[in-house]
Tab-separated table of C-alpha atoms in Angstrom:
chain	number	residue	atom	x	y	z
A	1	MET	CA	43.802	14.922	-37.637
A	2	ARG	CA	45.005	16.552	-40.856
A	3	SER	CA	42.929	19.245	-42.429
A	4	VAL	CA	42.518	20.307	-46.023
A	5	ILE	CA	40.197	22.344	-48.180
A	6	GLN	CA	39.990	20.762	-51.580
A	7	ARG	CA	37.864	20.000	-54.579
A	8	ARG	CA	36.793	16.373	-54.413
A	9	ARG	CA	34.744	13.872	-56.369
A	10	TRP	CA	31.441	13.787	-54.509
A	11	ARG	CA	29.924	10.465	-53.553
A	12	ARG	CA	27.262	9.368	-56.020
A	13	SER	CA	24.916	8.582	-53.139
A	14	ALA	CA	25.085	12.179	-52.020
A	15	VAL	CA	24.793	13.955	-55.365
A	16	ALA	CA	24.942	12.813	-58.950
A	17	ALA	CA	26.918	15.727	-60.353
A	18	THR	CA	28.267	19.099	-59.310
A	19	THR	CA	28.433	21.999	-61.724
A	20	SER	CA	30.643	24.896	-60.671
A	21	THR	CA	30.987	28.255	-62.396
A	22	LEU	CA	32.924	31.384	-61.536
A	23	LEU	CA	31.998	34.384	-63.657
A	24	VAL	CA	33.825	37.637	-64.266
A	25	GLY	CA	33.329	40.323	-61.640
A	26	ALA	CA	33.129	37.889	-58.709
A	27	PHE	CA	35.697	36.879	-56.126
A	28	LEU	CA	36.015	33.505	-54.431
A	29	VAL	CA	38.901	31.987	-52.507
A	30	ALA	CA	39.372	28.800	-50.557
A	31	ALA	CA	42.911	28.304	-49.367
A	32	GLN	CA	44.282	25.813	-46.867
A	33	PRO	CA	47.201	23.639	-47.961
A	34	ALA	CA	47.040	19.958	-47.174
A	35	ALA	CA	48.930	19.037	-44.058
A	36	THR	CA	52.013	16.930	-44.598
A	37	GLY	CA	53.615	14.346	-42.351
A	38	HIS	CA	52.154	14.374	-38.872
A	39	ALA	CA	52.068	18.114	-38.281
A	40	ALA	CA	49.056	19.235	-36.264
A	41	PRO	CA	46.562	21.431	-38.130
A	42	ALA	CA	46.807	25.141	-37.446
A	43	ALA	CA	44.566	26.198	-34.568
A	44	PRO	CA	41.735	28.587	-35.429
A	45	PRO	CA	42.142	32.205	-34.325
A	46	GLU	CA	40.494	33.387	-31.140
A	47	ILE	CA	37.448	35.603	-31.699
A	48	ALA	CA	35.994	37.549	-28.789
A	49	ASP	CA	32.732	38.522	-30.492
A	50	GLN	CA	31.157	35.165	-31.261
A	51	VAL	CA	28.427	32.832	-30.076
A	52	PRO	CA	30.469	30.328	-28.032
A	53	GLN	CA	30.299	26.765	-29.299
A	54	LEU	CA	30.765	24.065	-26.682
A	55	PRO	CA	33.016	21.391	-28.215
A	56	GLU	CA	32.263	17.779	-27.433
A	57	PRO	CA	35.102	15.778	-25.807
A	58	GLY	CA	37.693	14.727	-28.372
A	59	VAL	CA	36.680	17.314	-30.952
A	60	THR	CA	39.499	19.038	-32.833
A	61	ALA	CA	39.503	22.461	-34.449
A	62	ALA	CA	41.515	23.801	-37.355
A	63	ARG	CA	41.719	26.758	-39.692
A	64	ALA	CA	39.883	26.958	-42.977
A	65	GLU	CA	39.393	29.815	-45.395
A	66	VAL	CA	36.375	30.020	-47.629
A	67	THR	CA	35.224	33.481	-48.663
A	68	ALA	CA	33.133	34.849	-51.484
A	69	SER	CA	31.650	38.158	-52.504
A	70	GLY	CA	29.137	39.006	-55.171
A	71	GLY	CA	30.005	40.676	-58.420
A	72	ALA	CA	28.404	41.903	-61.598
A	73	THR	CA	27.298	38.353	-62.333
A	74	ARG	CA	26.136	35.346	-60.346
A	75	VAL	CA	28.649	33.513	-58.137
A	76	ALA	CA	28.017	29.785	-57.824
A	77	THR	CA	31.366	28.034	-57.337
A	78	ASP	CA	31.453	25.120	-54.916
A	79	GLN	CA	34.322	24.648	-52.489
A	80	HIS	CA	34.899	21.903	-49.915
A	81	VAL	CA	36.162	21.901	-46.334
A	82	CYS	CA	37.558	18.467	-45.502
A	83	ALA	CA	39.131	16.680	-42.539
A	84	PRO	CA	40.288	13.138	-43.389
A	85	ASP	CA	38.840	10.439	-41.096
A	86	ALA	CA	36.312	12.845	-39.571
A	87	LYS	CA	32.797	11.550	-38.951
A	88	TRP	CA	31.326	15.051	-38.959
A	89	LEU	CA	32.247	18.718	-39.249
A	90	ARG	CA	30.772	22.067	-38.249
A	91	LEU	CA	32.013	25.331	-39.734
A	92	ARG	CA	32.596	28.714	-38.115
A	93	VAL	CA	31.069	31.595	-40.052
A	94	THR	CA	32.668	34.963	-39.340
A	95	GLN	CA	30.699	36.994	-41.884
A	96	LEU	CA	27.297	36.448	-43.467
A	97	SER	CA	26.202	39.601	-45.255
A	98	LEU	CA	23.671	38.412	-47.815
A	99	ARG	CA	21.283	40.586	-49.778
A	100	GLY	CA	17.923	39.757	-51.303
A	101	ASN	CA	17.530	36.048	-52.015
A	102	ASP	CA	21.269	35.286	-51.951
A	103	SER	CA	22.254	32.232	-49.947
A	104	VAL	CA	25.011	29.766	-49.029
A	105	THR	CA	24.156	26.058	-48.850
A	106	LEU	CA	26.246	23.673	-46.743
A	107	THR	CA	26.082	19.928	-47.441
A	108	GLY	CA	27.794	17.063	-45.621
A	109	SER	CA	29.488	14.401	-47.761
A	110	THR	CA	27.491	11.695	-45.951
A	111	ALA	CA	24.347	13.464	-44.750
A	112	GLY	CA	22.903	16.810	-43.746
A	113	SER	CA	22.299	20.054	-45.599
A	114	PHE	CA	21.354	23.580	-44.576
A	115	THR	CA	20.938	26.835	-46.480
A	116	LEU	CA	22.110	30.054	-44.842
A	117	THR	CA	20.382	33.319	-45.651
A	118	ALA	CA	20.601	36.838	-44.272
A	119	ALA	CA	18.197	35.809	-41.507
A	120	ASN	CA	20.783	33.419	-40.050
A	121	TRP	CA	23.323	36.117	-39.104
A	122	PRO	CA	23.231	36.694	-35.312
A	123	GLY	CA	25.455	39.765	-35.487
A	124	LYS	CA	28.615	37.890	-34.500
A	125	ALA	CA	30.633	34.845	-35.529
A	126	PHE	CA	28.886	31.503	-35.030
A	127	HIS	CA	29.259	27.796	-35.741
A	128	THR	CA	26.903	25.989	-38.072
A	129	ARG	CA	25.140	22.758	-37.252
A	130	ALA	CA	27.243	19.591	-37.593
A	131	PHE	CA	27.236	17.801	-40.955
A	132	GLU	CA	27.976	14.094	-41.275
A	133	GLY	CA	30.979	13.031	-43.335
A	134	ASP	CA	34.595	14.077	-43.736
A	135	CYS	CA	33.793	17.039	-46.014
A	136	VAL	CA	31.306	19.871	-46.195
A	137	ARG	CA	30.460	21.320	-49.596
A	138	VAL	CA	30.013	25.115	-49.527
A	139	SER	CA	27.732	26.263	-52.351
A	140	PRO	CA	27.172	30.030	-52.658
A	141	ASN	CA	24.410	31.541	-54.712
A	142	LEU	CA	25.297	35.224	-54.852
A	143	THR	CA	23.714	37.656	-57.275
A	144	ASP	CA	23.982	40.945	-55.379
A	145	PRO	CA	27.397	42.699	-55.558
A	146	ALA	CA	27.089	43.592	-51.859
A	147	SER	CA	26.669	39.974	-50.696
A	148	ARG	CA	29.602	38.256	-49.031
A	149	PHE	CA	30.413	35.551	-46.516
A	150	ALA	CA	33.469	34.122	-44.759
A	151	ILE	CA	34.286	30.806	-43.055
A	152	ASP	CA	37.536	30.743	-41.101
A	153	SER	CA	37.655	27.377	-39.278
A	154	TYR	CA	35.886	24.155	-38.416
A	155	GLN	CA	35.393	21.627	-35.636
A	156	ALA	CA	35.609	17.912	-36.447
A	157	GLY	CA	34.749	14.735	-34.551
A	158	THR	CA	36.030	11.198	-35.027
A	159	GLN	CA	33.074	9.440	-33.433
A	160	ALA	CA	29.604	9.146	-34.903
A	161	LEU	CA	27.562	12.317	-34.612
A	162	ALA	CA	24.835	10.481	-32.689
A	163	MET	CA	27.439	9.616	-30.044
A	164	ALA	CA	28.857	13.132	-29.754
A	165	THR	CA	27.563	14.624	-26.520
A	166	ALA	CA	28.386	17.597	-24.309
A	167	THR	CA	27.734	17.784	-20.562
A	168	VAL	CA	26.295	21.040	-19.227
A	169	ALA	CA	25.787	21.741	-15.521
A	170	ALA	CA	23.351	24.392	-14.291
A	171	VAL	CA	23.011	25.778	-10.770
A	172	GLY	CA	21.145	28.642	-9.108
A	173	ASP	CA	21.019	30.114	-5.621
A	174	VAL	CA	24.583	28.980	-5.558
A	175	CYS	CA	26.679	30.252	-2.704
A	176	GLY	CA	24.746	30.826	0.445
A	177	SER	CA	25.735	27.963	2.723
A	178	SER	CA	25.930	25.008	0.313
A	179	CYS	CA	28.866	25.858	-1.962
A	180	ASN	CA	31.018	23.172	-0.397
A	181	GLN	CA	28.336	20.577	-1.185
A	182	THR	CA	27.361	21.497	-4.748
A	183	ALA	CA	30.782	22.351	-6.183
A	184	PRO	CA	32.070	18.750	-5.817
A	185	LEU	CA	28.960	17.489	-7.615
A	186	VAL	CA	29.637	19.841	-10.520
A	187	LYS	CA	33.286	18.771	-10.617
A	188	ASN	CA	32.311	15.110	-10.755
A	189	MET	CA	30.092	15.847	-13.762
A	190	ASN	CA	33.165	17.134	-15.648
A	191	PRO	CA	30.973	19.540	-17.671
A	192	GLN	CA	31.958	21.432	-20.801
A	193	ALA	CA	29.927	24.383	-19.513
A	194	LEU	CA	28.435	25.658	-16.259
A	195	ILE	CA	25.323	27.830	-16.384
A	196	LEU	CA	24.591	30.111	-13.434
A	197	ALA	CA	20.904	30.922	-13.029
A	198	GLY	CA	21.423	33.829	-10.619
A	199	ASP	CA	21.763	34.628	-6.898
A	200	ASN	CA	25.288	33.315	-7.115
A	201	ALA	CA	26.899	34.950	-4.074
A	202	TYR	CA	24.811	35.734	-1.000
A	203	ASN	CA	23.593	37.996	0.337
A	204	SER	CA	24.129	40.895	-2.044
A	205	GLY	CA	26.543	39.726	-4.749
A	206	THR	CA	29.255	42.147	-3.683
A	207	LEU	CA	32.735	41.681	-5.119
A	208	SER	CA	33.895	40.685	-1.644
A	209	GLU	CA	31.216	37.975	-1.462
A	210	TYR	CA	32.179	36.698	-4.907
A	211	ASN	CA	35.856	36.590	-3.980
A	212	ASN	CA	35.460	35.150	-0.488
A	213	VAL	CA	32.282	33.038	-0.663
A	214	TYR	CA	31.800	32.034	-4.301
A	215	ASN	CA	35.343	31.882	-5.686
A	216	PRO	CA	36.901	29.350	-3.253
A	217	TYR	CA	34.471	26.702	-4.531
A	218	TYR	CA	33.269	27.788	-7.969
A	219	GLY	CA	36.253	29.777	-9.168
A	220	GLN	CA	37.682	26.537	-10.581
A	221	PHE	CA	34.919	26.586	-13.224
A	222	LYS	CA	35.247	30.247	-14.209
A	223	SER	CA	36.653	29.556	-17.681
A	224	ILE	CA	33.587	27.474	-18.619
A	225	THR	CA	30.963	29.521	-16.754
A	226	TYR	CA	28.098	31.315	-18.498
A	227	PRO	CA	26.686	33.514	-15.738
A	228	THR	CA	23.404	35.290	-15.196
A	229	PRO	CA	22.747	37.652	-12.268
A	230	GLY	CA	19.738	37.307	-9.980
A	231	ASN	CA	17.902	39.802	-7.826
A	232	HIS	CA	20.441	39.354	-5.014
A	233	GLU	CA	23.209	40.605	-7.310
A	234	TYR	CA	21.225	43.809	-7.730
A	235	ASN	CA	21.188	44.396	-3.992
A	236	THR	CA	24.558	45.885	-4.933
A	237	SER	CA	24.080	48.942	-7.140
A	238	GLY	CA	24.139	47.961	-10.817
A	239	ALA	CA	25.173	44.410	-9.854
A	240	ALA	CA	28.700	45.830	-9.779
A	241	GLY	CA	30.159	42.889	-7.854
A	242	TYR	CA	28.840	40.413	-10.437
A	243	PHE	CA	30.160	42.365	-13.418
A	244	ASP	CA	33.514	43.083	-11.793
A	245	TYR	CA	34.035	39.426	-10.866
A	246	PHE	CA	33.016	37.855	-14.185
A	247	GLY	CA	34.358	40.628	-16.410
A	248	THR	CA	34.025	39.754	-20.099
A	249	ARG	CA	32.159	36.529	-19.283
A	250	ALA	CA	29.214	38.636	-18.151
A	251	ALA	CA	27.540	39.880	-21.336
A	252	ALA	CA	25.845	43.182	-20.576
A	253	SER	CA	24.204	46.206	-22.064
A	254	ALA	CA	25.907	49.565	-21.770
A	255	ALA	CA	23.753	50.400	-18.755
A	256	ARG	CA	24.502	47.025	-17.137
A	257	ALA	CA	20.799	46.780	-16.389
A	258	THR	CA	19.981	43.995	-18.820
A	259	THR	CA	22.261	41.035	-19.440
A	260	ALA	CA	22.123	38.323	-22.044
A	261	SER	CA	24.232	35.244	-22.648
A	262	THR	CA	24.019	33.000	-25.676
A	263	TRP	CA	25.919	29.809	-26.374
A	264	ALA	CA	25.567	26.740	-28.508
A	265	THR	CA	25.609	23.041	-27.701
A	266	GLY	CA	25.698	20.622	-30.606
A	267	THR	CA	23.253	22.011	-33.167
A	268	SER	CA	21.153	24.039	-30.704
A	269	SER	CA	21.494	27.505	-29.207
A	270	ARG	CA	20.770	28.416	-25.612
A	271	SER	CA	20.277	31.870	-24.145
A	272	THR	CA	19.508	33.459	-20.811
A	273	ARG	CA	18.338	36.969	-20.116
A	274	THR	CA	17.564	38.859	-16.959
A	275	SER	CA	16.546	42.434	-16.291
A	276	ALA	CA	16.846	44.451	-13.124
A	277	ALA	CA	14.654	47.377	-13.993
A	278	PRO	CA	13.234	47.269	-11.415
A	279	ALA	CA	14.754	44.441	-9.407
A	280	PRO	CA	12.356	42.181	-7.514
A	281	PRO	CA	12.517	42.358	-3.720
A	282	ALA	CA	15.164	40.201	-2.058
A	283	ARG	CA	13.963	36.918	-0.667
């Protein structure tokens, strides 16, 4: 799939006319040359600090660059992120610092529209909802000089949005004596993500138990796992075995006493949180 950011004539069914203005004192850039031949679009950069977006099977991702910052006068220039032959697109926002009533409205060339405000910034990069069509119009309305936003990439699907699905598996009380029975079931599901609800490695969630009891069966899913510790993990001081095994996949506070994981599927966000202060008694 080729990718391009361009100005395009909008479909009359979507909008009758588009008026774009760029006034002195403002800055806006949208740069992504059209792909030529059959070269694959440039892959988006990896970002560690983001809300993970689970891509549906067959979805492609490519770079885009749409940024704007406020100036002495209002900024209201439309730009478009397009992927020829795409049925829908979702954009990755890496910065959304909006002041006052400033906003950025995203509109699909076929259907769907959403207006981003300062309240939509989760503190890290995130993907927007999916918009139907092969282009998304990005319409800033910036009046404050301190307002700015940035979009660096997109995901695109070639099947109808209603048919785009992601499979998520969720398990809890995982590896006591049934790992060899449940892991094959998860594998057969071929999920895009695996959620762990806690009590993942019996009896105390030590690193040894994770390596020798949990890992032989569930280690194959580690790259798609979104873990949460349970009370058994905290039978080991500070749930050290859990954090040492999952590393950066285990989102944690500085004290490692409260953990939180957030991810997105389709147009929805999911989150889990657990606290071990104090931990409930072991079962």
